[in-house]
XYZ file of C-alpha atoms in Angstrom:
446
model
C 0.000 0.000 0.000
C 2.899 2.356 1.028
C 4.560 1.649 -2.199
C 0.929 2.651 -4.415
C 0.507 6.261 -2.552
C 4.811 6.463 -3.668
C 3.790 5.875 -7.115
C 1.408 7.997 -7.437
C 2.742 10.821 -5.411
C 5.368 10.348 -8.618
C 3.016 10.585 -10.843
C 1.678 14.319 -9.461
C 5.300 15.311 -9.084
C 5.986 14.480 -13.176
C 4.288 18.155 -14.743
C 3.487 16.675 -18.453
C 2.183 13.458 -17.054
C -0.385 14.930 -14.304
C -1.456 17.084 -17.239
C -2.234 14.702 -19.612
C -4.057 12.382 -17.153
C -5.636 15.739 -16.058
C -7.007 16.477 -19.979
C -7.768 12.747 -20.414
C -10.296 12.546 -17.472
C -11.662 15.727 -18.598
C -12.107 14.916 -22.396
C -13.746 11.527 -21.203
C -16.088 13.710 -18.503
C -17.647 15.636 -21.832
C -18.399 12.694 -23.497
C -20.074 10.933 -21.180
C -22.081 14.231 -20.687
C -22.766 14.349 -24.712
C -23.736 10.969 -24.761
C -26.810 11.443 -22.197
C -28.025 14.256 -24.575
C -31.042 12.651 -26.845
C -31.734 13.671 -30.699
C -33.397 16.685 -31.558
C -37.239 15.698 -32.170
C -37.165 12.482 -30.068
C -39.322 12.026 -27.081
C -36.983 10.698 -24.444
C -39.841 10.154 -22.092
C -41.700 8.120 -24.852
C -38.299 5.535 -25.622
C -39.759 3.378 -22.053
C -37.836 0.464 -22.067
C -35.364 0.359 -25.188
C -32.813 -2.294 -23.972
C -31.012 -3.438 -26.758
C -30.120 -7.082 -27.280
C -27.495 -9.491 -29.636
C -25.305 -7.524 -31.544
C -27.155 -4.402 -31.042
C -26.434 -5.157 -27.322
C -23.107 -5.346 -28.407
C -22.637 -2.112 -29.951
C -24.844 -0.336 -26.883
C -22.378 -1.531 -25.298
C -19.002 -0.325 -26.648
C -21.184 3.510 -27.620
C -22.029 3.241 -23.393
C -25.632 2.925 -23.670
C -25.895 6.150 -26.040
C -27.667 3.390 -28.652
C -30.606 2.663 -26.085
C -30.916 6.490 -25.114
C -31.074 7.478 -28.890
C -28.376 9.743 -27.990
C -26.655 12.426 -30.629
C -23.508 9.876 -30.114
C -25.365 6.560 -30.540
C -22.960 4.857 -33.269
C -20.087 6.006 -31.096
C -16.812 5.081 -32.360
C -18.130 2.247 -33.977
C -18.324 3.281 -37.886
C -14.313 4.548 -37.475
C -13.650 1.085 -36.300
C -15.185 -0.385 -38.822
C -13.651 1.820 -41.546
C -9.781 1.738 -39.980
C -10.500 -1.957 -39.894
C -11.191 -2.069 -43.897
C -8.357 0.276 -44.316
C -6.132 -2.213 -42.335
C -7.761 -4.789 -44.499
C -6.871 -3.091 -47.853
C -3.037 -2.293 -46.842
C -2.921 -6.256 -47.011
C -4.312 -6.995 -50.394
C -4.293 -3.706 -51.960
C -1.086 -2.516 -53.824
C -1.325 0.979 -53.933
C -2.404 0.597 -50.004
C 1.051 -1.422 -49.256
C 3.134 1.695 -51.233
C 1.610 3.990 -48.996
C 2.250 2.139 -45.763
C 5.932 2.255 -46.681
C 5.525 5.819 -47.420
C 6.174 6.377 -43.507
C 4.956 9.325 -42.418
C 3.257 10.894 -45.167
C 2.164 7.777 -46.207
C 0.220 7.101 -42.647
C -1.374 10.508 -43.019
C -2.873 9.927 -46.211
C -4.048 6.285 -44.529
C -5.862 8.379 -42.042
C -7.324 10.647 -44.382
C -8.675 7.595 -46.423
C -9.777 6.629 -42.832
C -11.741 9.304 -42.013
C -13.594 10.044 -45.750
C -14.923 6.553 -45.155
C -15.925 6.856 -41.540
C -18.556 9.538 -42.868
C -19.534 7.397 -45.433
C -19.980 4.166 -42.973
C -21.527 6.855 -40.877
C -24.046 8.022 -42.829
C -25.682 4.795 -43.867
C -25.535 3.624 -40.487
C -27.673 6.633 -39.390
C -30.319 5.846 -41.848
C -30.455 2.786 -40.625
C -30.495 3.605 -37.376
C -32.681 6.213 -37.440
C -35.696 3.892 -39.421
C -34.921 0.728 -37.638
C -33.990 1.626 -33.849
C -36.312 5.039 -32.876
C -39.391 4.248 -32.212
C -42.107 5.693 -34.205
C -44.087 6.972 -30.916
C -41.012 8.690 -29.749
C -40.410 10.869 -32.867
C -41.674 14.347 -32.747
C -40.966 15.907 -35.938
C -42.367 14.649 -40.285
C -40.682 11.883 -41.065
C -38.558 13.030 -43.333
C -36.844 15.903 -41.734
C -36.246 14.040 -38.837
C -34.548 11.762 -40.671
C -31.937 14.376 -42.445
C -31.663 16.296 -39.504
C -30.873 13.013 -37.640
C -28.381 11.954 -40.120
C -26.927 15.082 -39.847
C -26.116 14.977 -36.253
C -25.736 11.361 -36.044
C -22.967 12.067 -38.282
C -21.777 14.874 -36.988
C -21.958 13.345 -33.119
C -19.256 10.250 -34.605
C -16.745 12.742 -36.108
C -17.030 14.786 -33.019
C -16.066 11.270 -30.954
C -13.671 10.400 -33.165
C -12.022 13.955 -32.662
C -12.270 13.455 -28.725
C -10.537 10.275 -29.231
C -7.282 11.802 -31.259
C -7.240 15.005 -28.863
C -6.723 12.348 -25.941
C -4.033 10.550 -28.141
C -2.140 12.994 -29.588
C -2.166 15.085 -25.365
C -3.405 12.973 -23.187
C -2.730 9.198 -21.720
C -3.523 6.135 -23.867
C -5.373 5.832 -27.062
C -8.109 7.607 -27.359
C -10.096 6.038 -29.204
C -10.186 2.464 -27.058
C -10.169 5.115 -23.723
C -13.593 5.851 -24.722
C -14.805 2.214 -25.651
C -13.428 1.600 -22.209
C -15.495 4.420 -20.312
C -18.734 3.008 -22.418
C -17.710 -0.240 -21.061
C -16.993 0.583 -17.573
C -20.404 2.684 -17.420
C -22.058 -0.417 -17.464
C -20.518 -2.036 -14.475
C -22.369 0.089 -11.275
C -25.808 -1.272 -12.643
C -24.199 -5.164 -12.743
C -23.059 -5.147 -9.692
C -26.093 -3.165 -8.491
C -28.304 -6.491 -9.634
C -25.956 -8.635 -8.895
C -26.103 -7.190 -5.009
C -29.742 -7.570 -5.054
C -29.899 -10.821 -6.636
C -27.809 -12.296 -4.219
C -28.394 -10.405 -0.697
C -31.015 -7.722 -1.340
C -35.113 -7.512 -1.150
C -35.291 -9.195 -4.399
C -32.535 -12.046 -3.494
C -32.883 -15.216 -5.577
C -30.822 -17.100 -3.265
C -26.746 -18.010 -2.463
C -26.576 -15.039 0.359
C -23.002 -13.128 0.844
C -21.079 -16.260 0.145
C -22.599 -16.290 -3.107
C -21.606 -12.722 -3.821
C -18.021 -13.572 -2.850
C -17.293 -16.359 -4.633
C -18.435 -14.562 -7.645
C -16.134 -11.359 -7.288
C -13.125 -14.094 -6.322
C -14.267 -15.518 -9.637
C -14.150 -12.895 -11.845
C -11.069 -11.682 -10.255
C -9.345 -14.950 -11.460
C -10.837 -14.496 -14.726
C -9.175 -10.970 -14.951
C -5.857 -12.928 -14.066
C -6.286 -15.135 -16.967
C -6.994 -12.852 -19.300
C -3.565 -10.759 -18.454
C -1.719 -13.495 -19.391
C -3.671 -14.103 -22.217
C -2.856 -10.607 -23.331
C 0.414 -10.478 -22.133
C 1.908 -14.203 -23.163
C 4.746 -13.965 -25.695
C 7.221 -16.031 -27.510
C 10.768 -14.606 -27.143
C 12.548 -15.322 -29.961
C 16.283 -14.738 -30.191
C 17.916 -12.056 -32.456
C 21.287 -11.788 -32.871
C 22.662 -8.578 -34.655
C 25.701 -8.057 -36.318
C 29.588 -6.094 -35.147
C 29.973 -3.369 -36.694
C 33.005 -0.414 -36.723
C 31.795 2.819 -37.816
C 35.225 5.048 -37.608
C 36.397 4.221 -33.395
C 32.505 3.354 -32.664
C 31.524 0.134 -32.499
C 27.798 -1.041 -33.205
C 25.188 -3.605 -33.762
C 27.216 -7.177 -31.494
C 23.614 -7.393 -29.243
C 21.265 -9.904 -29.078
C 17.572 -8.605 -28.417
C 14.294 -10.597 -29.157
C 11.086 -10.892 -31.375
C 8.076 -10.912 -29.077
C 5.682 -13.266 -30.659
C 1.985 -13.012 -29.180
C 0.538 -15.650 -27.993
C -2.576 -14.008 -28.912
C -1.603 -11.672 -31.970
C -5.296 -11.646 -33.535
C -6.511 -9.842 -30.094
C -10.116 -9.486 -29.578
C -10.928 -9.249 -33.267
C -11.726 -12.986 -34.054
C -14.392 -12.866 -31.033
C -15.697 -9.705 -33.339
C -15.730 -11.763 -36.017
C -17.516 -15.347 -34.524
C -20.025 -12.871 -33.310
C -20.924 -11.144 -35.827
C -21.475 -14.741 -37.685
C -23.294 -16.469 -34.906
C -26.313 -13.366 -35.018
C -27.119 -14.889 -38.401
C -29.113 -17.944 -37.319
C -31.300 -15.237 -35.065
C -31.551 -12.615 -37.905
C -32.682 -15.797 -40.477
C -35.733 -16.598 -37.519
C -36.859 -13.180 -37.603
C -37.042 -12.624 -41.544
C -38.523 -16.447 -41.562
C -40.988 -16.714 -38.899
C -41.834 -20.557 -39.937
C -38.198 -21.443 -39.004
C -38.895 -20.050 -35.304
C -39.023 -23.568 -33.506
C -36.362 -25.581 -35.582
C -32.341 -26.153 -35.188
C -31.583 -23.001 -35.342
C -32.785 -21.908 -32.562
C -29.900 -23.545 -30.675
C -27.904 -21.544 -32.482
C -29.148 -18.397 -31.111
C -29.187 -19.254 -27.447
C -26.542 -18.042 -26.393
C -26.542 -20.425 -23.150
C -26.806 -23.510 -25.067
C -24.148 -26.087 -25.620
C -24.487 -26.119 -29.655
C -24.181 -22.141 -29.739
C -20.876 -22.049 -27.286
C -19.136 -25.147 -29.339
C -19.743 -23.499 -32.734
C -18.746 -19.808 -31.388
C -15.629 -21.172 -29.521
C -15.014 -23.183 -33.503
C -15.292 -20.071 -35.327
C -12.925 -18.171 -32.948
C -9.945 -20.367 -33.322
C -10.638 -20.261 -36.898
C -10.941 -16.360 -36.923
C -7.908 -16.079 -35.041
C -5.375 -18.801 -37.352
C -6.947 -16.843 -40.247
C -6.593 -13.021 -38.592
C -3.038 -13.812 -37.657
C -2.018 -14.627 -41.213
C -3.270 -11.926 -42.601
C -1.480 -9.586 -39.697
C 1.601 -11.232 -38.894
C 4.058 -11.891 -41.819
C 7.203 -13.725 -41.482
C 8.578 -12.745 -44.859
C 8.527 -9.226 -43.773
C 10.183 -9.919 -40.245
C 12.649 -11.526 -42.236
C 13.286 -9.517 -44.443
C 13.784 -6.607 -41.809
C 15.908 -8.988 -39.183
C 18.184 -8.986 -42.814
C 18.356 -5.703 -43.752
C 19.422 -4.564 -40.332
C 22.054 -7.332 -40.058
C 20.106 -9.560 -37.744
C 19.429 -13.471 -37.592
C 18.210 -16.154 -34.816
C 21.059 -18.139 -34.155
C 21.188 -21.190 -35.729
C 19.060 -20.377 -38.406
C 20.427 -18.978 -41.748
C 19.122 -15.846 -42.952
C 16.791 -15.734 -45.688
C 13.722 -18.342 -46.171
C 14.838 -20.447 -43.379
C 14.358 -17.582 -40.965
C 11.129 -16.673 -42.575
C 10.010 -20.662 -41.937
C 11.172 -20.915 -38.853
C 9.211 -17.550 -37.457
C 5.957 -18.958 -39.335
C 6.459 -22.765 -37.422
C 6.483 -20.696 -34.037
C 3.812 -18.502 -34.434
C 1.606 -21.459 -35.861
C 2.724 -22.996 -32.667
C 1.776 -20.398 -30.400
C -1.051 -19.765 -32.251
C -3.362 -22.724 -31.312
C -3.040 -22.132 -27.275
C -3.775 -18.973 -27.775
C -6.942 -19.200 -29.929
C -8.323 -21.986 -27.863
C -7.627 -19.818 -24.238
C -9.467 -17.033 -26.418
C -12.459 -19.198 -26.899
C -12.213 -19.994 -23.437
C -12.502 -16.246 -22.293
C -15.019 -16.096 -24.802
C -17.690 -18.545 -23.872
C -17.223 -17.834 -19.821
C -19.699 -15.423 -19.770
C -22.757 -18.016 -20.983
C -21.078 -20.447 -18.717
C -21.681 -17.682 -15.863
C -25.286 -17.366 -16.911
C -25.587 -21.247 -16.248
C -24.405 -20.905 -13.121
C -27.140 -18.205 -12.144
C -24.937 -14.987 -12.885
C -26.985 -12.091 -14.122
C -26.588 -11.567 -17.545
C -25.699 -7.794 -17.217
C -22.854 -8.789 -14.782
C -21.655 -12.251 -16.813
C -20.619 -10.054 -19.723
C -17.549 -9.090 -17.164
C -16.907 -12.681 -17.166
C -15.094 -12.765 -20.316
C -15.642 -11.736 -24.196
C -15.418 -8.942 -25.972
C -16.076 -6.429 -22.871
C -13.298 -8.149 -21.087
C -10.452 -8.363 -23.263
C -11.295 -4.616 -24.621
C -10.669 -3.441 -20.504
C -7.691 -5.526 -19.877
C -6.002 -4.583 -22.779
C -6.703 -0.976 -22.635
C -5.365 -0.623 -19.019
C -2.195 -2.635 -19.712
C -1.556 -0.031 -22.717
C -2.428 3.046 -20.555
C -0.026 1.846 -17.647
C 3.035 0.757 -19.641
C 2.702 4.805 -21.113
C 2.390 5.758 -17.463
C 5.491 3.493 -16.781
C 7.360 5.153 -18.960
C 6.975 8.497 -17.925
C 7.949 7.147 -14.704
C 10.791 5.292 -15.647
C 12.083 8.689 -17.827
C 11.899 10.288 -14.894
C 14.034 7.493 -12.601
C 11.526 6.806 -9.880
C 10.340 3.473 -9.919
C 7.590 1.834 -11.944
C 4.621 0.696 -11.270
C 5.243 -2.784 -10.286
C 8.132 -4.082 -8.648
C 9.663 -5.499 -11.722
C 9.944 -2.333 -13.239
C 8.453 -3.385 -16.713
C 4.793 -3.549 -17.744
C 4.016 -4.420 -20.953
C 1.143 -4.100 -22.695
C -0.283 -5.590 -25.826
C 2.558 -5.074 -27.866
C 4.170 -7.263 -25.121
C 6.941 -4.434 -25.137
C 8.302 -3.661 -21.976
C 7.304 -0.040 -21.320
C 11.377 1.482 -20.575
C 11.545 0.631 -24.754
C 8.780 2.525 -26.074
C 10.304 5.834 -24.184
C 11.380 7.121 -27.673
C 8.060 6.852 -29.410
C 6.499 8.771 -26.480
């Protein structure tokens, strides 16, 4: 405890780092103000009971409940996810997308120009979409059509001005912006869970278990938390060996360093994926009312056995297929080669470039089937009598997004720490976030 209140006594004493965390909290304090306010020409006291479910429970969840409000910021962040993720996409099997990624700098700032263009664009359709599928019609105060421009309009406007919040808080605040405010959305959510957990469990309304219960759960989720750090963290050191050289009386190069192959290099993206997939069966039932009571049904409970065997299926699959499209050994190769570099033993070249792809296809499988694991806890909780509100901290999507972001934010803290020569935040001295970087490396970039 002594050594926490040191730490962040350290923190207040660093000037640019008590500033940032300062302008981060503050950014985040606006928009969860802006996301309360509702669209002009809705009825807020007419919306009633507008829970969302599925994948639209899914996105309420990363915009913070702004999609159930019918908030000015209901697609959140969402549509710029979606278009840096088809940009990301492209600068795999585009050409002209690879030249620019090379480009360095100027090429990464015509990437997020590209990036934004089609975030309007995603953004737009969304709203229209949005607006005729997800408002109800009681709730809507103004013709039709004018509230559906002037919706569009601020819908639109309401992402860019998230998306802006989001690069203000990278570019002078803490952490990335952009997964800061998926995190608050997140977070937001956890009050109320634990709130009807409480009651479930001890209050008026208990549905039995008591205080022991109630424990057991929080111990639970605690080592589910534990897991999913070293899910996140887990990497495969491999060996690089660089080569002497004598630059005038200087002498450089002679170290060996190491590759840090993730464990899990997809991330939460293959969980993204397997969902997205397994709302089919649901969305076929409602289009085909006939098919209500057959198979498929199984398919869209998310409790039962069939749905958590094919979800967990498609994730491993998701995440071999994810990481071979993101990770390429050719390229590491090459690079480890340019800059004089090779694992010992191995010759430079195509056996390197092997020899990285058999370890990551290694590493690979544990990792995607611990994924699936983390993935399918929260039904698993739900069987055990967990509130569904408060299972969704069991694992998935919500989960991994938190973990991940926090590791990132204190391995930036870390290194303003660690710049400064007090001590870090753990004992070690190192925490390393998803890049599975120790912090004290990525001083320069900061």
């Amino acid at each position: 405890m002594k050594k926490l209140f040191t730490t962040l006594s350290n923190i207040w004493k660093i000037q640019e780092l008590k500033e940032r965390i300062l302008f981060t909290l503050l950014i985040l304090l606006v928009y969860r103000f802006v996301s309360h306010v509702v669209l002009p020409g809705v009825d807020a006291t007419a919306l009633g009971n507008n829970e969302k479910s599925g994948l639209l429970g899914l996105l309420d969840m990363f915009a913070g409940g702004s999609f159930s409000r019918v908030s000015i910021l209901a697609l959140g962040v969402m549509p710029y996810i979606s278009a840096s993720i088809v940009v990301q996409l492209l600068g795999i099997a585009v050409p002209s997308f690879q030249k620019m990624q090379k480009e360095g700098e100027s090429g990464r700032k015509k990437m997020n120009q590209i990036t934004r263009y089609l975030t309007v664009a995603i953004t737009i359709v969304q709203s229209v979409g949005y607006v005729k599928t997800q408002v109800p019609a009681e709730a809507i105060l103004l013709p039709n059509t004018l509230f559906l421009v002037l919706s569009t309009f601020v819908l639109t406007a309401g992402t860019l001005f998230v998306m802006w919040l989001g690069e203000k808080i990278t570019d002078k605040g803490i952490g990335n912006g952009t997964s800061l405010i998926i995190m608050v959305g997140i977070i937001a959510r956890l009050p109320v869970a634990i709130s009807q957990e409480f009651s479930a469990r001890v209050g008026s309304s208990s549905e039995g278990g008591g205080p022991v219960a109630l424990v057991l759960e929080i111990v639970a989720l605690f080592a589910v938390v534990m897991f999913t750090i070293l899910i996140v963290q887990g990497v495969r050191k491999v060996p690089v060996q660089y080569a002497k050289k004598i630059v005038g009386n200087r002498q450089f190069g002679g170290v060996r360093q190491y590759i840090p192959l993730k464990v899990n290099a997809a991330g939460v993206m293959p969980i993204i994926f397997a969902q997205a997939l397994m709302f089919i069966p649901g969305a076929i039932m409602q289009f085909v009312p006939s098919l209500q009571g057959s198979w498929l049904i199984q398919f869209s409970n998310t409790t039962s056995l069939a749905y958590s065997l094919t979800f967990a299926f498609l994730i491993i699959a998701f995440t071999f297929f994810y990481t071979a499209i993101t990770v390429n050994p050719t390229q590491m190769s090459d690079d480890m080669k340019k800059n004089g570099g090779f694992i010992p033993g191995i010759k430079p070249g195509f056996a390197t470039s092997t020899f990285i792809d058999d370890v990551i296809s290694k590493i690979t499988f544990p990792g995607a089937v611990f994924l699936a694991i983390i993935a399918v806890l929260p039904s698993i909780a739900v069987k055990f009598g967990i509130k569904q509100e408060f299972a969704h901290f069991f694992g998935g999507t919500s989960l991994l997004i938190l973990v991940g972001v926090v590791l990132d934010t204190l391995q930036q803290i870390e290194s303003y720490l660690l710049m400064r020569h007090y001590d870090g935040l753990m004992k070690t001295g190192r925490v390393t976030g998803r890049t599975g970087v120790p912090a004290a490396s990525s001083n320069a970039a900061l």
